[in-house]
mmCIF file of C-alpha atoms in Angstrom:
data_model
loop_
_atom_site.group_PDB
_atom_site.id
_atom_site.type_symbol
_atom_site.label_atom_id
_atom_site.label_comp_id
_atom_site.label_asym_id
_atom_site.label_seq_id
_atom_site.Cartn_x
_atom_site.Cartn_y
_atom_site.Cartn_z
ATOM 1 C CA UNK A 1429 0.000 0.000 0.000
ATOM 2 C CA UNK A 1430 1.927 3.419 -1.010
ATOM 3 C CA UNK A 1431 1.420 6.322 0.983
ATOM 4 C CA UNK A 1432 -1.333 8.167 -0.564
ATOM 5 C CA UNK A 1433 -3.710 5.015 -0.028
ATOM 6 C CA UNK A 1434 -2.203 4.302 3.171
ATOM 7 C CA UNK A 1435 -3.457 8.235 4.297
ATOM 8 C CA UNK A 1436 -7.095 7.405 2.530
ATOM 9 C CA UNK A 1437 -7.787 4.225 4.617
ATOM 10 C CA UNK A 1438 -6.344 6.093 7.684
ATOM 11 C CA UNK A 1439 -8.170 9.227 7.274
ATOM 12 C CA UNK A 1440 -11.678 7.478 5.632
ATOM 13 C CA UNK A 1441 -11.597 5.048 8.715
ATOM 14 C CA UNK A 1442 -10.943 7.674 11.058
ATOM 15 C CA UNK A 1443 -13.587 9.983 9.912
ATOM 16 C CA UNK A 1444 -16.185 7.056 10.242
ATOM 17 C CA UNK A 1445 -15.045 6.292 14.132
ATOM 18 C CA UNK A 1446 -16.110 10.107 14.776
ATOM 19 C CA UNK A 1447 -19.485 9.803 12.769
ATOM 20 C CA UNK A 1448 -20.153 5.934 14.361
ATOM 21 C CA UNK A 1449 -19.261 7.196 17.499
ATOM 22 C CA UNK A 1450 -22.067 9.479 17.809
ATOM 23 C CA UNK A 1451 -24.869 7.865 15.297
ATOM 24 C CA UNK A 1452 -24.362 3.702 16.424
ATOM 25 C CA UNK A 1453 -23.080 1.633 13.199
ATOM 26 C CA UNK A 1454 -21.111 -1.629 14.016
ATOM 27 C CA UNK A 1455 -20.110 0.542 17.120
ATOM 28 C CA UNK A 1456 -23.733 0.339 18.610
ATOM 29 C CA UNK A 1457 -22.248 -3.160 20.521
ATOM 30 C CA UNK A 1458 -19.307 -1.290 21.885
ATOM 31 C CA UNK A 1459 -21.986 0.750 24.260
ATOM 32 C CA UNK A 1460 -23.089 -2.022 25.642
ATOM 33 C CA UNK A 1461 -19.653 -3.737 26.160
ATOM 34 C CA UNK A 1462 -17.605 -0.772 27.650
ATOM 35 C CA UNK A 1463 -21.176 0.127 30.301
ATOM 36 C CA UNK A 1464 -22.682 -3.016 31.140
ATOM 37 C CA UNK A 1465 -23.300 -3.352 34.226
ATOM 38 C CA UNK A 1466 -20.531 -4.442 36.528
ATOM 39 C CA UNK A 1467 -19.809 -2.847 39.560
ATOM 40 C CA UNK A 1468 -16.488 -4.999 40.703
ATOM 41 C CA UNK A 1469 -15.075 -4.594 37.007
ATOM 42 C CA UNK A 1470 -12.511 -1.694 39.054
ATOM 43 C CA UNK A 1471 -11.642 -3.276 41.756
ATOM 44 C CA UNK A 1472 -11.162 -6.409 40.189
ATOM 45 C CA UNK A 1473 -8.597 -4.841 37.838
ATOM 46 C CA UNK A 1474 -6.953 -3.335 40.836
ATOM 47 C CA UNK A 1475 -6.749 -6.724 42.296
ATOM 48 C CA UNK A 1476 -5.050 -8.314 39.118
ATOM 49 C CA UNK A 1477 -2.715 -5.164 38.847
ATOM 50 C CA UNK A 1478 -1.098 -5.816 42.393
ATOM 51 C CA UNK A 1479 -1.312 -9.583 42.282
ATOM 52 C CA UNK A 1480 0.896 -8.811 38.970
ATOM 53 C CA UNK A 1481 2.888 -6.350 40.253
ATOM 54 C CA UNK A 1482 2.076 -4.069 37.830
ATOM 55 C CA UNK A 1483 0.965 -1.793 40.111
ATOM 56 C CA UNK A 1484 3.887 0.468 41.874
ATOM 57 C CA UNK A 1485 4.941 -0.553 45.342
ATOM 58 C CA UNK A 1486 5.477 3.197 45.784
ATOM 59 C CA UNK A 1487 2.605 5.703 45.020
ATOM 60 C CA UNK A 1488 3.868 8.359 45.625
ATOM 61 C CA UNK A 1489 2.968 10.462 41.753
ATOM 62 C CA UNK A 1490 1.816 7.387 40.557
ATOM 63 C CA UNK A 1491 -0.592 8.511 37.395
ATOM 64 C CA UNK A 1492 -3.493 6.083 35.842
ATOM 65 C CA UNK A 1493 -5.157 7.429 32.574
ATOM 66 C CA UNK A 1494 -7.859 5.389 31.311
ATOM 67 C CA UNK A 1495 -8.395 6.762 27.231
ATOM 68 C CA UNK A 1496 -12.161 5.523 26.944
ATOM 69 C CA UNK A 1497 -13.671 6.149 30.370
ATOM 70 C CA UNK A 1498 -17.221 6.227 29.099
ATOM 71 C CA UNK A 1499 -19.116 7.361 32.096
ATOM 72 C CA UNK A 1500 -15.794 6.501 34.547
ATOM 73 C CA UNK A 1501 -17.720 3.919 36.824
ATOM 74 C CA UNK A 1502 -14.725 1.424 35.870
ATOM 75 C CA UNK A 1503 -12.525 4.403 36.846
ATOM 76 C CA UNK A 1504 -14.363 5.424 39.795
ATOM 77 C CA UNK A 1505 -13.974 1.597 40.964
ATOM 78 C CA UNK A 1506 -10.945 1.336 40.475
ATOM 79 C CA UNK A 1507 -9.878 4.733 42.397
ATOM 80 C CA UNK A 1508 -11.945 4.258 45.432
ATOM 81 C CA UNK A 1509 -9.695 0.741 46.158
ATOM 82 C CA UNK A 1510 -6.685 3.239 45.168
ATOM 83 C CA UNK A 1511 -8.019 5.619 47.524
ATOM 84 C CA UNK A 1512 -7.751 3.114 50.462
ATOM 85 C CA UNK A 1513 -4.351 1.785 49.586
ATOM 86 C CA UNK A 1514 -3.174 5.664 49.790
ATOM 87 C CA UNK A 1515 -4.378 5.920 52.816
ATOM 88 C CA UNK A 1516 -1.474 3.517 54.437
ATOM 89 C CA UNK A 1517 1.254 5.398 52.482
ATOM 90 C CA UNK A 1518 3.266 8.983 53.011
ATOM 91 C CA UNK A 1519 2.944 10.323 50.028
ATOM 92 C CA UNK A 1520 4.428 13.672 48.591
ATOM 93 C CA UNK A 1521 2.784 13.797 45.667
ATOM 94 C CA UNK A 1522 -0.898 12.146 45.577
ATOM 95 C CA UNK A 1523 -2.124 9.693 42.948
ATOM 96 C CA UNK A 1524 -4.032 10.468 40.271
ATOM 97 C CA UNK A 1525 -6.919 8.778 38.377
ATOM 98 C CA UNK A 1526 -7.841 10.256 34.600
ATOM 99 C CA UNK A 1527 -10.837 9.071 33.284
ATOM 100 C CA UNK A 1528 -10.878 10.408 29.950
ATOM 101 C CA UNK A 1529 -12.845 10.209 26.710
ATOM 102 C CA UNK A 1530 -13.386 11.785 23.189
ATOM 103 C CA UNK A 1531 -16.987 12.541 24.310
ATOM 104 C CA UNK A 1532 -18.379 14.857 27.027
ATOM 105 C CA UNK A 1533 -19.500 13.143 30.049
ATOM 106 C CA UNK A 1534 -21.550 14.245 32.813
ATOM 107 C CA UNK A 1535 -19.334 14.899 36.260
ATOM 108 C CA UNK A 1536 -18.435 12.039 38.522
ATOM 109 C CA UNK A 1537 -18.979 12.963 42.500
ATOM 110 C CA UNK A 1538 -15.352 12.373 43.714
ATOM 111 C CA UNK A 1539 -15.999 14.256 47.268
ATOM 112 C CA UNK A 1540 -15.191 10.643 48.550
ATOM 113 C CA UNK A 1541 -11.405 10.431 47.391
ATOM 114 C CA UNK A 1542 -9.640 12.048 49.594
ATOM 115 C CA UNK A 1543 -6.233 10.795 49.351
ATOM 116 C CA UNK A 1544 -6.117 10.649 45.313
ATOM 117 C CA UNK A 1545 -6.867 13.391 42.696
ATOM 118 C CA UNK A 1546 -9.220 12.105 39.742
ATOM 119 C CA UNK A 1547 -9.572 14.314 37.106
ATOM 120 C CA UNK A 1548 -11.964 14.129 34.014
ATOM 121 C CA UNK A 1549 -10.622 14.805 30.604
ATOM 122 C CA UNK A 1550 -11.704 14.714 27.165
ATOM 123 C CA UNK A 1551 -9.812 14.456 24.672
ATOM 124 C CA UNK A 1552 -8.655 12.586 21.634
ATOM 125 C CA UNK A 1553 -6.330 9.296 22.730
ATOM 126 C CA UNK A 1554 -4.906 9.756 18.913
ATOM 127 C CA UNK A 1555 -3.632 13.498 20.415
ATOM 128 C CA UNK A 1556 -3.021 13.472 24.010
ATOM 129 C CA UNK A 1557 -2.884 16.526 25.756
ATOM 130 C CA UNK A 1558 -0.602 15.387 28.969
ATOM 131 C CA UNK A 1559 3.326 15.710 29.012
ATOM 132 C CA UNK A 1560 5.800 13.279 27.806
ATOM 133 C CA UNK A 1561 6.582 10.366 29.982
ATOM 134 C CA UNK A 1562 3.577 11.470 32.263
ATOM 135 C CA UNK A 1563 1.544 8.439 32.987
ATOM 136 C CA UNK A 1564 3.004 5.149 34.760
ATOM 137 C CA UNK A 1565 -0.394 2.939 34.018
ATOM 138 C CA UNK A 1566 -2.434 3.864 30.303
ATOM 139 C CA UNK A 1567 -6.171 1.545 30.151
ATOM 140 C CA UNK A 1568 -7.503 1.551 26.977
ATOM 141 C CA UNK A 1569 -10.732 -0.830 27.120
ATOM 142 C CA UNK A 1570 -12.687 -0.615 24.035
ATOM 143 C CA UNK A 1571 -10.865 2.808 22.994
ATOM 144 C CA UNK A 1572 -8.602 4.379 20.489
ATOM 145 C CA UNK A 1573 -6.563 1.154 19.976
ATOM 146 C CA UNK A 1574 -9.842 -1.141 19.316
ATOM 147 C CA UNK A 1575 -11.640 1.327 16.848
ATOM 148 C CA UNK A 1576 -8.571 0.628 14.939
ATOM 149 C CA UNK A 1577 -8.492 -3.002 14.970
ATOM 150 C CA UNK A 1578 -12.031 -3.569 14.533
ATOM 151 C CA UNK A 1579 -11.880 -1.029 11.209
ATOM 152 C CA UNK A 1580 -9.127 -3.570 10.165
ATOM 153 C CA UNK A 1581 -10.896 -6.448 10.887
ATOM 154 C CA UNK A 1582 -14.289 -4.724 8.805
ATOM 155 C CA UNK A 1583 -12.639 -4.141 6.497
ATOM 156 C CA UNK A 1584 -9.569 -6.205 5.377
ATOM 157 C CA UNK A 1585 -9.632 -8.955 2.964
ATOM 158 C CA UNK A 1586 -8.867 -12.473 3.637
ATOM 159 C CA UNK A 1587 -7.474 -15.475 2.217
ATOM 160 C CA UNK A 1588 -7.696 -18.538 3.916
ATOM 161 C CA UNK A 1589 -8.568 -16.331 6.714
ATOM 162 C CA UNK A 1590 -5.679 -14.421 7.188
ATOM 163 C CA UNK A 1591 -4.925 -10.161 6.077
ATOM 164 C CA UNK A 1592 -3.700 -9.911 2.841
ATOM 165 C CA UNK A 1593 -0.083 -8.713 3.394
ATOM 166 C CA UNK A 1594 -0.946 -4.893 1.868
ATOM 167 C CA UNK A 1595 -3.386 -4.509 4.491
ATOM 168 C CA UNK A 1596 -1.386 -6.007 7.040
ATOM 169 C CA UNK A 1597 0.933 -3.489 6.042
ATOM 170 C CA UNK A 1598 -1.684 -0.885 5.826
ATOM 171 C CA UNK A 1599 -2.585 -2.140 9.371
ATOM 172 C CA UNK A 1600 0.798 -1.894 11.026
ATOM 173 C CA UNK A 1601 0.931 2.208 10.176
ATOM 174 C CA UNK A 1602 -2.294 2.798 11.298
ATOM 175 C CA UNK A 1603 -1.651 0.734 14.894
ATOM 176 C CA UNK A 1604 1.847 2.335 14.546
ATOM 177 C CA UNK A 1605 0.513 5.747 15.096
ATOM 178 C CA UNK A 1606 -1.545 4.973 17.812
ATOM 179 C CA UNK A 1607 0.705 3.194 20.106
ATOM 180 C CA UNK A 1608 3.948 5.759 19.257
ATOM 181 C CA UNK A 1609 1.066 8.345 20.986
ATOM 182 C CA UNK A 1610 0.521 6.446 24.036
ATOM 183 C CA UNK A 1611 4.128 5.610 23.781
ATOM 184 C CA UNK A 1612 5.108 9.309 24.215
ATOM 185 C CA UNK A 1613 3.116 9.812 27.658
ATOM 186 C CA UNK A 1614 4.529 6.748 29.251
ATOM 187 C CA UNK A 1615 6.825 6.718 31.601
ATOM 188 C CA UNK A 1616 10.025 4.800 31.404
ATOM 189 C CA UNK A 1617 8.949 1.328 32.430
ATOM 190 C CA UNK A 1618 5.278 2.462 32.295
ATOM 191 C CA UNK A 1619 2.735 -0.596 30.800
ATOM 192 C CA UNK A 1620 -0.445 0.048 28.481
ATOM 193 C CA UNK A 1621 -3.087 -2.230 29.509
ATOM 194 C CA UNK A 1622 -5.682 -3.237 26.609
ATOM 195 C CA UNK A 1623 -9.289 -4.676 27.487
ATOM 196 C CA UNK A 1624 -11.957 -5.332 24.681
ATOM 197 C CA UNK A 1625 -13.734 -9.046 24.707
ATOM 198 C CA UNK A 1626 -16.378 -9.552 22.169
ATOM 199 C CA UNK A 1627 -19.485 -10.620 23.848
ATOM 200 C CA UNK A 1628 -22.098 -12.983 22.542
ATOM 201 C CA UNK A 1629 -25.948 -12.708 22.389
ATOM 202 C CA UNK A 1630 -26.187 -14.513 25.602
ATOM 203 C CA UNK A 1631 -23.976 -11.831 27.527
ATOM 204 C CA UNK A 1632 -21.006 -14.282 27.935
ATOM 205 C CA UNK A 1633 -17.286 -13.447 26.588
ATOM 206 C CA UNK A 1634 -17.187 -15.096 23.508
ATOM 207 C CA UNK A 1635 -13.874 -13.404 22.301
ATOM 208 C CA UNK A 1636 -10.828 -12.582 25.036
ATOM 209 C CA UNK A 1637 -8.712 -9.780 24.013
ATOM 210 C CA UNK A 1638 -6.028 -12.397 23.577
ATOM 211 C CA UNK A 1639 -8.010 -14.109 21.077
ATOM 212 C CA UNK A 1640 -9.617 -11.089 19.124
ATOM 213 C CA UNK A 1641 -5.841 -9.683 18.706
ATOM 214 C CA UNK A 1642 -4.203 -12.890 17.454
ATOM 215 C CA UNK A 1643 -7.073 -13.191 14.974
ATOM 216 C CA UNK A 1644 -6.411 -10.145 13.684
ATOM 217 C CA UNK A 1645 -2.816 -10.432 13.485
ATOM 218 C CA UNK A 1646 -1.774 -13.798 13.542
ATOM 219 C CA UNK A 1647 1.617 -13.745 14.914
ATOM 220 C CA UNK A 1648 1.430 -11.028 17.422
ATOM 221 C CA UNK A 1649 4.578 -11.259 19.408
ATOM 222 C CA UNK A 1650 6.076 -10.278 15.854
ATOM 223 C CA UNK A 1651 3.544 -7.844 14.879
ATOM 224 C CA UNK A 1652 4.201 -5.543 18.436
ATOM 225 C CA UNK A 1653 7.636 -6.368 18.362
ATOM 226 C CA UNK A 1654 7.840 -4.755 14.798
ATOM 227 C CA UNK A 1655 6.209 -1.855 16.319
ATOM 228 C CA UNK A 1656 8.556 -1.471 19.073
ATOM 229 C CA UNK A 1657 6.436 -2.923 21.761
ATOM 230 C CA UNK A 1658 6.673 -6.573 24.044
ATOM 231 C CA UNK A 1659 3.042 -8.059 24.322
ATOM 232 C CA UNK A 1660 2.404 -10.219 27.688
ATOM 233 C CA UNK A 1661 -0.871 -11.141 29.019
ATOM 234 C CA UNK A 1662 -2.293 -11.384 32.439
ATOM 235 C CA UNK A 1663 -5.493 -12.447 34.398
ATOM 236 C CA UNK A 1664 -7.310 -15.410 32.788
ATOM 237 C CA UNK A 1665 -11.166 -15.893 31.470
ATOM 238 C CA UNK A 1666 -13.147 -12.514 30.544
ATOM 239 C CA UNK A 1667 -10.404 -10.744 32.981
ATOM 240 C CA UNK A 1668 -7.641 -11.596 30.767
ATOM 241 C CA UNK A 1669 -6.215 -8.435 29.352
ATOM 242 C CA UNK A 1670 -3.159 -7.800 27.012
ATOM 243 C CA UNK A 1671 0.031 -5.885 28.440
ATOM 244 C CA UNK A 1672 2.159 -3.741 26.521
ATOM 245 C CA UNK A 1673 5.507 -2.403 27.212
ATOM 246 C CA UNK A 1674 7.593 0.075 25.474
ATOM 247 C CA UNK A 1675 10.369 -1.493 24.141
#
């Protein structure tokens, strides 16, 4: 794919993902999937995070920015549990929780985290507006890095159910340029977590994220490593959830 058609399928797709995300489309499911109902989704991720050691033993300026926040009750979970744990430390400089979002949600009542700053933020996760090396945790469930994949997955053609190379290739710049962008606000060290299981009609995980991204990609420890990234996985069942870390 040269570069002018490369620029057409990035800024046609791209275009769509603003229009879909407003009107419904073959985004209408990915309402449902990011808000259905699950209370202990945030403190279950904070559970896996420690048990993995993912999370800091020190957190003191420790920064968690979730891209696609939706309403921020996953958020809000998550930072009441972080709330507690700050309560047991001396800290300097407080946590902070960032829900944020292209769209405009209504306010979350935070009166209740007193030990952590959350802050709201919307904003574009292709164009982040936080400092370099910034953020020591990024959660994107169902954001910025799925609309890409699933306008890959719409869209590509297949033989013998694999991407055509050309669109593989067309794939790789378009992941490329999200990833160097959530690259740039990690810290050193700092992991991108990546949620999005496909559910079926009966409410049950049909797809992991593990399974959804090697069906996309086939051999993804190559794919990530190409684009500068090491691809681990932790949790198991619908909790599962792919790891990246700047290379």
């Amino acid at each position: 794919m040269g570069d002018k058609e490369q620029t057409l399928f990035h800024n046609t797709f791209m275009g769509t993902v603003s229009d879909l995300y407003n009107t419904g489309g073959f985004l209408e499911r990915w309402g449902n999937m990011v808000e259905e109902a699950d209370p202990y989704y945030g403190p279950r991720l904070y559970s896996i995070l420690e048990r993995e050691k993912i999370l800091p033993e020190d957190l003191n300026g420790f920064v968690f920015f979730s891209v696609s926040s939706n309403s921020g009750s996953r958020e809000l979970g998550f930072a009441r549990i972080l709330n507690s744990s700050a309560e047991n430390h001396q800290l300097g400089i407080a946590p902070m929780i960032i829900a944020g979002d292209i769209a405009k949600v209504p306010t979350i009542d935070t009166h209740e985290l007193t030990n952590i700053h959350f802050k709201q933020l919307q904003a574009d996760a292709r164009d982040i507006p936080l400092k370099d090396s910034s953020v020591d945790i990024l959660f994107d469930r169902m954001g910025a890095f799925w609309y890409e994949l699933e306008g890959i997955n719409d869209g590509a053609t297949r033989l013998n159910g694999e991407i055509l190379d050309w669109e593989l290739e067309g794939a790789f710049n378009t992941i490329s340029a999200v990833l160097d962008e959530y690259g740039r606000v990690l810290k050193k060290g700092g992991k991108l977590l990546i949620d999005f299981p496909e559910r079926d009609k009966n409410d049950t995980v049909a797809t992991s994220t593990g399974q959804y991204i090697e069906e996309t990609f086939g051999d993804t420890v190559a794919f990530f490593s190409r684009c500068g990234w090491k691809l681990d996985f932790i949790g198991e069942g619908e909790d599962r959830l792919g790891v990246l870390t700047k290379q």
